[in-house]
PDB file of N, CA, C and O in Angstrom:
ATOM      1  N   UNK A   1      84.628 149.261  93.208  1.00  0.00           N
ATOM      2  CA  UNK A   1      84.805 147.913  92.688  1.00  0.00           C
ATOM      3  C   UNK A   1      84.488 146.932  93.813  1.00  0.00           C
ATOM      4  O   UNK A   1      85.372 146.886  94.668  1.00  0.00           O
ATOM      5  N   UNK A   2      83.396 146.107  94.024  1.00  0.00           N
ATOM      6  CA  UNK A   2      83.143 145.362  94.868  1.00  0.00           C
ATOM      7  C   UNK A   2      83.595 143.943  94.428  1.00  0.00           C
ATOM      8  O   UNK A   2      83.438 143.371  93.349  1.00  0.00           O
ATOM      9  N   UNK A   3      84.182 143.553  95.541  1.00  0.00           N
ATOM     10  CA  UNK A   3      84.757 142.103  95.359  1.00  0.00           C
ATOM     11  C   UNK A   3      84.128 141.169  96.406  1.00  0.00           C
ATOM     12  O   UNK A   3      83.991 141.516  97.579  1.00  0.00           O
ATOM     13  N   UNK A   4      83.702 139.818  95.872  1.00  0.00           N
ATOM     14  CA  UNK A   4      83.062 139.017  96.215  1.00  0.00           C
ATOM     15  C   UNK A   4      83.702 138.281  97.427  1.00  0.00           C
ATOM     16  O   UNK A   4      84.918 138.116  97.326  1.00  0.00           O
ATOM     17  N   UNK A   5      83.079 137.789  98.603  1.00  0.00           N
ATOM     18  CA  UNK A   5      84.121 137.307  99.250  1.00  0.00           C
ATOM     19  C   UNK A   5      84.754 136.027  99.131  1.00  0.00           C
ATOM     20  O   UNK A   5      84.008 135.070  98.929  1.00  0.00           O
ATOM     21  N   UNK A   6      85.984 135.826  99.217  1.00  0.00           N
ATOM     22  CA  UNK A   6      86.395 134.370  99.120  1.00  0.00           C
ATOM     23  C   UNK A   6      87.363 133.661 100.101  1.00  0.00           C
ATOM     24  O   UNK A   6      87.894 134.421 100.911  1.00  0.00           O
ATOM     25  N   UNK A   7      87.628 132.613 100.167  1.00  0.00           N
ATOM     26  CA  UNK A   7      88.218 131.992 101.088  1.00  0.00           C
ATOM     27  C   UNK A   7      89.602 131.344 100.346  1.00  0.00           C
ATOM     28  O   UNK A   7      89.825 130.668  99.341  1.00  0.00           O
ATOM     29  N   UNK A   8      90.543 132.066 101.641  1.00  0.00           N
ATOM     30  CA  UNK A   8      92.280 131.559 101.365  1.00  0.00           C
ATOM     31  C   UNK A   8      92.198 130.473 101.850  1.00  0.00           C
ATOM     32  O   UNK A   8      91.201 130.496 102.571  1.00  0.00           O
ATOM     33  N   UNK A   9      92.700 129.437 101.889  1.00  0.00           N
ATOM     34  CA  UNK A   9      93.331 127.751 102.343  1.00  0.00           C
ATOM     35  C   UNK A   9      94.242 127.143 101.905  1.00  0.00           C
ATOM     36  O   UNK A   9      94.209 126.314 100.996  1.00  0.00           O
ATOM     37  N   UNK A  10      95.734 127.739 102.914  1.00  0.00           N
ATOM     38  CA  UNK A  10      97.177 126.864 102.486  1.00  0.00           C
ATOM     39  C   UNK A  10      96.932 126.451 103.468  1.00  0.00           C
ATOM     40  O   UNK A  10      96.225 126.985 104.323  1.00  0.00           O
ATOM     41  N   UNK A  11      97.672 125.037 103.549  1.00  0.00           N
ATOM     42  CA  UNK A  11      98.276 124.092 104.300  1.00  0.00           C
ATOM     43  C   UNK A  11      99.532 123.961 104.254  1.00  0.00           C
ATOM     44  O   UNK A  11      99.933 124.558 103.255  1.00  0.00           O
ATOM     45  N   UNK A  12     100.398 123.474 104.836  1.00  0.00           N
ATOM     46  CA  UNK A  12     101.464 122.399 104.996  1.00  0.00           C
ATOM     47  C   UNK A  12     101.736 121.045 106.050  1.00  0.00           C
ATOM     48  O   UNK A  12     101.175 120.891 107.135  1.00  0.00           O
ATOM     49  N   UNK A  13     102.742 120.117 105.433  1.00  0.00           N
ATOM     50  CA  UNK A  13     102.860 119.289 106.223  1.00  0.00           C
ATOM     51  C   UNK A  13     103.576 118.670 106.734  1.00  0.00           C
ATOM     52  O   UNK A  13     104.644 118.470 106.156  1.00  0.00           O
ATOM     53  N   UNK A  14     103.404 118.221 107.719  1.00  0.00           N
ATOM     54  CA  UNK A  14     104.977 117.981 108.883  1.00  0.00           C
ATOM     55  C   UNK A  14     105.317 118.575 110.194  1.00  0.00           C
ATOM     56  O   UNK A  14     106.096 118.205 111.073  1.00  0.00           O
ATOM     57  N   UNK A  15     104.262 119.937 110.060  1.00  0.00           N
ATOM     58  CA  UNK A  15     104.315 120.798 111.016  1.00  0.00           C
ATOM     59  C   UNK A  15     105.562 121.454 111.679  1.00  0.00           C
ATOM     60  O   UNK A  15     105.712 121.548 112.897  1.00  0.00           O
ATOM     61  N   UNK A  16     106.601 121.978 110.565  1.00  0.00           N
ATOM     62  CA  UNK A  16     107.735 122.197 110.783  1.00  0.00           C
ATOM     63  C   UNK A  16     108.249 123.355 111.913  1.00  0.00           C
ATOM     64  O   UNK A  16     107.139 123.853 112.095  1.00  0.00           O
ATOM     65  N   UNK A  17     108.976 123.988 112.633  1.00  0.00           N
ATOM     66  CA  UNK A  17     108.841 124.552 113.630  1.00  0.00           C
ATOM     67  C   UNK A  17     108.228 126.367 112.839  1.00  0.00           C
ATOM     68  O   UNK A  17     107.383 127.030 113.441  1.00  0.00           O
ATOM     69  N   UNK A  18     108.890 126.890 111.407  1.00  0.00           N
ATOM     70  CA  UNK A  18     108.542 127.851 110.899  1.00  0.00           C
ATOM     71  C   UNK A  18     107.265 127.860 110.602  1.00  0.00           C
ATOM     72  O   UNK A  18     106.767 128.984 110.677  1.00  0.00           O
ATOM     73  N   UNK A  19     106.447 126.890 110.244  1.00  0.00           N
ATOM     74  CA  UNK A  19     104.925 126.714 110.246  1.00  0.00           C
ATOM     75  C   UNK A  19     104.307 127.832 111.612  1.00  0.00           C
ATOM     76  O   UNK A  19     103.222 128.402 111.497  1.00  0.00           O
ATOM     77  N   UNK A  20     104.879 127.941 112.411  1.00  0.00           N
ATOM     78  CA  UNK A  20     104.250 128.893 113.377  1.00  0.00           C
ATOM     79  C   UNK A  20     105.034 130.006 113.826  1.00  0.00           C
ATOM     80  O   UNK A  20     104.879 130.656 114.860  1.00  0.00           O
ATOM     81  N   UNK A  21     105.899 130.149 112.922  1.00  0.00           N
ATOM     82  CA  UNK A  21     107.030 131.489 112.775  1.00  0.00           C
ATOM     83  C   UNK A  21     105.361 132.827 112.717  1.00  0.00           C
ATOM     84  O   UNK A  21     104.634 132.736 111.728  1.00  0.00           O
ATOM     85  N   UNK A  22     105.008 133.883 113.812  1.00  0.00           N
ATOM     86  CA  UNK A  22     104.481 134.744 113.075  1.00  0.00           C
ATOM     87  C   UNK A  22     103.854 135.837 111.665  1.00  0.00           C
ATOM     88  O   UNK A  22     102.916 136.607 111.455  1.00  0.00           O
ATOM     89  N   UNK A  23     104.726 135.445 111.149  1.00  0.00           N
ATOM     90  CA  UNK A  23     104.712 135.765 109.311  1.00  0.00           C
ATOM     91  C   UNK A  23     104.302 134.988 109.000  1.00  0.00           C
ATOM     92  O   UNK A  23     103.581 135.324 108.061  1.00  0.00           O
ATOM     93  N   UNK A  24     104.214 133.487 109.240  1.00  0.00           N
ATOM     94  CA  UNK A  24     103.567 132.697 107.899  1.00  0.00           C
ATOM     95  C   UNK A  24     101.943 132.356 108.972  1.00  0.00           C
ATOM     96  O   UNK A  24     100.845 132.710 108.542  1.00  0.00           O
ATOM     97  N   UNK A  25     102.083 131.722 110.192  1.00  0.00           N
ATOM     98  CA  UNK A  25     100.909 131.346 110.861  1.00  0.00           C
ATOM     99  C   UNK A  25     100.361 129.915 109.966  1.00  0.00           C
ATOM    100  O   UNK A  25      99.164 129.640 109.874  1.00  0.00           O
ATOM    101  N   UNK A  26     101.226 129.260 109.473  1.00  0.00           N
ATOM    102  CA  UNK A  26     100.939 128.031 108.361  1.00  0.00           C
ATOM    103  C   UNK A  26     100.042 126.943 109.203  1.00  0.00           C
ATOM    104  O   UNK A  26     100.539 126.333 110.150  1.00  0.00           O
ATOM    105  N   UNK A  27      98.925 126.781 108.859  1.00  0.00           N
ATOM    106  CA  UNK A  27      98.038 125.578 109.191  1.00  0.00           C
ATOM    107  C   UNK A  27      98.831 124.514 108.495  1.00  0.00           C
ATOM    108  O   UNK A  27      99.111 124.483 107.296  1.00  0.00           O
ATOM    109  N   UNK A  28      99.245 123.392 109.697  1.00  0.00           N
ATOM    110  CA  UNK A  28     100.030 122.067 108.953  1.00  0.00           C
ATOM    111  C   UNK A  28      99.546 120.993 110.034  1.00  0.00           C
ATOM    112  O   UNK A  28      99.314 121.114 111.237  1.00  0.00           O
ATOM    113  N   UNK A  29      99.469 119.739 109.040  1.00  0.00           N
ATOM    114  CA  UNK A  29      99.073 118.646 109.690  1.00  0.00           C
ATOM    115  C   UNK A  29     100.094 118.037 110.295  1.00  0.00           C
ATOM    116  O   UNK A  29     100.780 117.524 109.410  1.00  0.00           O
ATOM    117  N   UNK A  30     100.550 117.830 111.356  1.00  0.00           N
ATOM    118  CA  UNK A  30     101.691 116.741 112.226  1.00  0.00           C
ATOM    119  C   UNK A  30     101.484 115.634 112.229  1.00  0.00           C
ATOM    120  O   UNK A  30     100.745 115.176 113.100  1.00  0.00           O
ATOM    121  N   UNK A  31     101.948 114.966 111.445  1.00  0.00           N
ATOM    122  CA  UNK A  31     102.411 113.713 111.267  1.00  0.00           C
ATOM    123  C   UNK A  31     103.193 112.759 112.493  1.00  0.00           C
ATOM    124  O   UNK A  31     104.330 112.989 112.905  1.00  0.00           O
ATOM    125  N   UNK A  32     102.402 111.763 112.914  1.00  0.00           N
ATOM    126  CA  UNK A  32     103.776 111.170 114.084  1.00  0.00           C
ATOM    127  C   UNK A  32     105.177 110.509 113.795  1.00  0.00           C
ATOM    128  O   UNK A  32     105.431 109.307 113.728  1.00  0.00           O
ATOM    129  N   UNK A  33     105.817 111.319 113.677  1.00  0.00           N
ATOM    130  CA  UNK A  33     107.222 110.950 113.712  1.00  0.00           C
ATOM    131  C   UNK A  33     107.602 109.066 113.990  1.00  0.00           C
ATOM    132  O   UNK A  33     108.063 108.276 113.166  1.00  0.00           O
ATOM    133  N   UNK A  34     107.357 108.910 114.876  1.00  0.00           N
ATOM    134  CA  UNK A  34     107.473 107.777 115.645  1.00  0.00           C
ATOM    135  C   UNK A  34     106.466 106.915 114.601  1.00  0.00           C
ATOM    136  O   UNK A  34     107.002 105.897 114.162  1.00  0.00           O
ATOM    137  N   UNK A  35     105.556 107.082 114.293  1.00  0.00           N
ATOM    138  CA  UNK A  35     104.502 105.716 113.280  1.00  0.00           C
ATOM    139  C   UNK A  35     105.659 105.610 111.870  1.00  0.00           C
ATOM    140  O   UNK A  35     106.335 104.744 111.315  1.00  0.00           O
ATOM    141  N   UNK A  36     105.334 107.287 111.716  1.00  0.00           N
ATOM    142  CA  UNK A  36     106.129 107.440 110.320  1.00  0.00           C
ATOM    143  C   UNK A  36     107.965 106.476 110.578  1.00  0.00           C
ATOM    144  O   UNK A  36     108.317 105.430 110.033  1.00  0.00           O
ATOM    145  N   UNK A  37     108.439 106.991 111.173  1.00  0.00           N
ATOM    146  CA  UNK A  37     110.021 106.197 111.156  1.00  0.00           C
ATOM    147  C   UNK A  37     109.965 104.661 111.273  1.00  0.00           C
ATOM    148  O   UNK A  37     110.963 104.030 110.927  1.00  0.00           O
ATOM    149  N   UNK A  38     108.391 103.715 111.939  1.00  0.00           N
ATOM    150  CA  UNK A  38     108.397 102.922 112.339  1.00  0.00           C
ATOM    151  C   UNK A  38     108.157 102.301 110.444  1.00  0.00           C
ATOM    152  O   UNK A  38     108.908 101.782 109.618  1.00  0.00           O
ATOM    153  N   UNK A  39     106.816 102.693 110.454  1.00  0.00           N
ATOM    154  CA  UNK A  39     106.617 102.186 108.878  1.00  0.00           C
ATOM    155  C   UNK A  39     107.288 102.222 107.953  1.00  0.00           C
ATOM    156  O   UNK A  39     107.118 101.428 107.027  1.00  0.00           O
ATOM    157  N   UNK A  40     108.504 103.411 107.935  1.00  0.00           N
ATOM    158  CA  UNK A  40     109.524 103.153 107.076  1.00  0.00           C
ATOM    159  C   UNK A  40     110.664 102.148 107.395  1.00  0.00           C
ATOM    160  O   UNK A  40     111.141 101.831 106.306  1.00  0.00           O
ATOM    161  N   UNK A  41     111.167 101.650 108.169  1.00  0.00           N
ATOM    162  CA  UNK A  41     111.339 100.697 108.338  1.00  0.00           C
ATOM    163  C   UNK A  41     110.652  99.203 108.527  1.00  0.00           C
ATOM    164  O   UNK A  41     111.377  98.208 108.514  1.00  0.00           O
ATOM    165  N   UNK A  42     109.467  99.110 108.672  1.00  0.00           N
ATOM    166  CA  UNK A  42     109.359  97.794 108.088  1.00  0.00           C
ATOM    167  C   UNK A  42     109.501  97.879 106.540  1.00  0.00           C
ATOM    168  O   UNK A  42     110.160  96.970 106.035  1.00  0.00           O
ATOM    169  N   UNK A  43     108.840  99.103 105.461  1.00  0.00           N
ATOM    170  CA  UNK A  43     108.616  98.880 104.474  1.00  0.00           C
ATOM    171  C   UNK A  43     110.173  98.700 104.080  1.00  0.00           C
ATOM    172  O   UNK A  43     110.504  97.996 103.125  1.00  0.00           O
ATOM    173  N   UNK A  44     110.866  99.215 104.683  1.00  0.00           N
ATOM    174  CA  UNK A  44     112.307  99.082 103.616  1.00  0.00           C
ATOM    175  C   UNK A  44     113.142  97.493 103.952  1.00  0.00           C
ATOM    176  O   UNK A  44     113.591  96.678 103.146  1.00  0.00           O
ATOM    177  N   UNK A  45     113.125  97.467 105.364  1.00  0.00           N
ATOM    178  CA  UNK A  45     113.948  96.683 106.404  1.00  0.00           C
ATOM    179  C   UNK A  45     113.217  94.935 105.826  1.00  0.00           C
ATOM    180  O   UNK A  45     113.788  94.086 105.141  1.00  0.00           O
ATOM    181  N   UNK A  46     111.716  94.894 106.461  1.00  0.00           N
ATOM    182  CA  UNK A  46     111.183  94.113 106.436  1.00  0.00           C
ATOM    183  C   UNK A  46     110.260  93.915 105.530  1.00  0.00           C
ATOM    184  O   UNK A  46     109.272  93.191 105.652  1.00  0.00           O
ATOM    185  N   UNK A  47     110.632  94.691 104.413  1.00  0.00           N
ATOM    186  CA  UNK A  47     109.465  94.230 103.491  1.00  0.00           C
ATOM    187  C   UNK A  47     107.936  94.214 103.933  1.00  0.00           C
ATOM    188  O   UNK A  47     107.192  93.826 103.033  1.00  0.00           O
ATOM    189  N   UNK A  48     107.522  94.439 104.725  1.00  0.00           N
ATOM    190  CA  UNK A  48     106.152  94.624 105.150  1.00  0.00           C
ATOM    191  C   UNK A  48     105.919  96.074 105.497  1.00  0.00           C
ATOM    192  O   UNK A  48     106.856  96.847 105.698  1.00  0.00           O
ATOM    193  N   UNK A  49     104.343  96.512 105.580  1.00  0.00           N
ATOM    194  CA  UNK A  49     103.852  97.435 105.458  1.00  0.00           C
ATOM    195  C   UNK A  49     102.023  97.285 106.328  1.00  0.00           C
ATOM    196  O   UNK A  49     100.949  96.868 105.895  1.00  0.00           O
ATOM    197  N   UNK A  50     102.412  97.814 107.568  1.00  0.00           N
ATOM    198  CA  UNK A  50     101.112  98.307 108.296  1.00  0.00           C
ATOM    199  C   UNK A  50      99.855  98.308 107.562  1.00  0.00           C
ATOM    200  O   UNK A  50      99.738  99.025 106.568  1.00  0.00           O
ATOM    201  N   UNK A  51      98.950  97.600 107.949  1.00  0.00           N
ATOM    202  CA  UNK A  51      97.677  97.669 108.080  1.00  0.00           C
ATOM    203  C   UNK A  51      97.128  98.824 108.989  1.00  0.00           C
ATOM    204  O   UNK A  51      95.918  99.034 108.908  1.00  0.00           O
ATOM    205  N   UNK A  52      97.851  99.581 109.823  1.00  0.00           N
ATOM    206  CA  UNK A  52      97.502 100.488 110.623  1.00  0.00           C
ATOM    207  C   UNK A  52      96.521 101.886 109.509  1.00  0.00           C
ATOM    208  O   UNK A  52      95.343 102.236 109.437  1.00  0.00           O
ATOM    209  N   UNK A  53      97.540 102.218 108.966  1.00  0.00           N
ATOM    210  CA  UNK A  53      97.822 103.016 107.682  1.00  0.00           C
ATOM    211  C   UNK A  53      98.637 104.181 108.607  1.00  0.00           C
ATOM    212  O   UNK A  53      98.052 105.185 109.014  1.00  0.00           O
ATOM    213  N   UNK A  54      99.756 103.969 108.822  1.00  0.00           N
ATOM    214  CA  UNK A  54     100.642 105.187 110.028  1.00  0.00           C
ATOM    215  C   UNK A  54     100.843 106.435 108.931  1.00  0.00           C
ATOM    216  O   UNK A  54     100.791 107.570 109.405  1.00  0.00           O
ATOM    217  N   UNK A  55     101.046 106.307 107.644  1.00  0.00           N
ATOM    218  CA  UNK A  55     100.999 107.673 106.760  1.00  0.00           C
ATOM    219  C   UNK A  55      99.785 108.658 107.744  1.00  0.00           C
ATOM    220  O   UNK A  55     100.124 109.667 108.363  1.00  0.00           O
ATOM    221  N   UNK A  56      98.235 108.069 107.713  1.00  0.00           N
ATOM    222  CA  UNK A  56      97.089 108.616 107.427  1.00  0.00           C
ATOM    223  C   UNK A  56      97.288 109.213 109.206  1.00  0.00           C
ATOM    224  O   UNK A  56      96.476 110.111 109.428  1.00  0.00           O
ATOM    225  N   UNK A  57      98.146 108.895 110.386  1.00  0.00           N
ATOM    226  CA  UNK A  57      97.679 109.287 111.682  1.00  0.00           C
ATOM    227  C   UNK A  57      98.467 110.494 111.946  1.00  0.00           C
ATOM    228  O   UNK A  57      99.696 110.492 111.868  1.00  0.00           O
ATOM    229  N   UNK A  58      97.546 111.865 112.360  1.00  0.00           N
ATOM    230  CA  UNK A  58      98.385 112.420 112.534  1.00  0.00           C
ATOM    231  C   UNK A  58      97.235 113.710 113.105  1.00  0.00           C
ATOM    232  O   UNK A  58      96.026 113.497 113.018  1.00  0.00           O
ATOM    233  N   UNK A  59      97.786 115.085 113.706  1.00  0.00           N
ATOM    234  CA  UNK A  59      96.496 116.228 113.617  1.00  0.00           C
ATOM    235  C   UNK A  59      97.030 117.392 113.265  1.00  0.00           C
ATOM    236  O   UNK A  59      98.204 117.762 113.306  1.00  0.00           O
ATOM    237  N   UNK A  60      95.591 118.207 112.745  1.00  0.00           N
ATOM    238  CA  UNK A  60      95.671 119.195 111.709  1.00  0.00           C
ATOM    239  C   UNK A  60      96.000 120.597 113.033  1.00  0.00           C
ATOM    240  O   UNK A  60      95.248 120.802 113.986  1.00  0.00           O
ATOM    241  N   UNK A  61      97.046 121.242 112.793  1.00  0.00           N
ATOM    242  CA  UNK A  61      97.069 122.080 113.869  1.00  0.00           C
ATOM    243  C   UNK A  61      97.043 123.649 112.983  1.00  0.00           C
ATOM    244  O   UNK A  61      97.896 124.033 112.182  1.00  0.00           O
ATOM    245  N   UNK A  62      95.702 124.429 113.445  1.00  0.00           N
ATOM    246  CA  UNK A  62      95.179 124.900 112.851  1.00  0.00           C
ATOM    247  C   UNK A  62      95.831 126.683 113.319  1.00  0.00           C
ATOM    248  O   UNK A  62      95.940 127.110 114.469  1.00  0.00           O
ATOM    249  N   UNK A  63      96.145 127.374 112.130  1.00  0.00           N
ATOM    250  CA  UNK A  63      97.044 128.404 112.548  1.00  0.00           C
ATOM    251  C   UNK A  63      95.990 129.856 111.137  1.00  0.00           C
ATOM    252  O   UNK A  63      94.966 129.760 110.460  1.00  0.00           O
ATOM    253  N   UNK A  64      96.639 130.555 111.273  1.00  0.00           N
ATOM    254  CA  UNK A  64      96.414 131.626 110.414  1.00  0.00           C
ATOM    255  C   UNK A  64      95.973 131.421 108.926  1.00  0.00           C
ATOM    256  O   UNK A  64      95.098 131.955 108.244  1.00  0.00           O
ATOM    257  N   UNK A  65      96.750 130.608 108.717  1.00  0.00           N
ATOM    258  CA  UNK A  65      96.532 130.377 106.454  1.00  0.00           C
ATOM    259  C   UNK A  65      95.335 130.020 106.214  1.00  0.00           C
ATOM    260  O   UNK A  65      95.170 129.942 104.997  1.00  0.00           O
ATOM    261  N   UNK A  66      94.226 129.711 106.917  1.00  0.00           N
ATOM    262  CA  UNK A  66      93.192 129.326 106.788  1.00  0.00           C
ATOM    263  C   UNK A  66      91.869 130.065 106.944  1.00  0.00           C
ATOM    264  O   UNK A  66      90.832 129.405 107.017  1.00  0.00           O
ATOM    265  N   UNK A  67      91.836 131.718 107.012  1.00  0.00           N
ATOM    266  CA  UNK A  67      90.850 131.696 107.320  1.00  0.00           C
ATOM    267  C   UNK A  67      90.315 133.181 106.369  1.00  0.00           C
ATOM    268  O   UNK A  67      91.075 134.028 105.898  1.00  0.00           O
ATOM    269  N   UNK A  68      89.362 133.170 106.311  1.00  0.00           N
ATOM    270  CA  UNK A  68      88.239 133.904 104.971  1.00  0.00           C
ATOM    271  C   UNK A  68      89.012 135.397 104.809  1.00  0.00           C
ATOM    272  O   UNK A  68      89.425 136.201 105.645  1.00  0.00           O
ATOM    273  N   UNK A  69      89.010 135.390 104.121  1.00  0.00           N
ATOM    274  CA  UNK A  69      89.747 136.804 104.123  1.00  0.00           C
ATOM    275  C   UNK A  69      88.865 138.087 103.413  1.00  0.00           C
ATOM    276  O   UNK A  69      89.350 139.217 103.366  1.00  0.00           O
TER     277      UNK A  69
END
């Protein structure tokens, strides 16, 4: 039975410390803490909201879940 090859791709995000627990090897994007806590407080505190876009800054730290299997 020949099977075609295909490609696995999980992510997660937040980059939690189990994300790189050996068993999972989870590719997750890290988010900066520090933009993120900042923007939630203006949006809640001050009613305003970054032009930066601090959701969108962050890097993809690239682990096991990602690759052709």
């Amino acid at each position: 039975h020949d099977r075609p090859d295909c490609t696995i791709a999980i992510i997660g995000f937040d980059n939690i410390d189990e994300a790189a627990d050996p068993h999972w090897q989870l590719t997750s994007y890290d988010q900066r803490k520090d933009r993120l806590i900042h923007e939630a407080i203006n949006r809640l505190i001050n009613k305003k909201r970054s032009d930066q876009g601090a959701w969108r800054h962050g890097e993809l730290i690239v682990r096991g879940s990602h690759r052709k299997a």
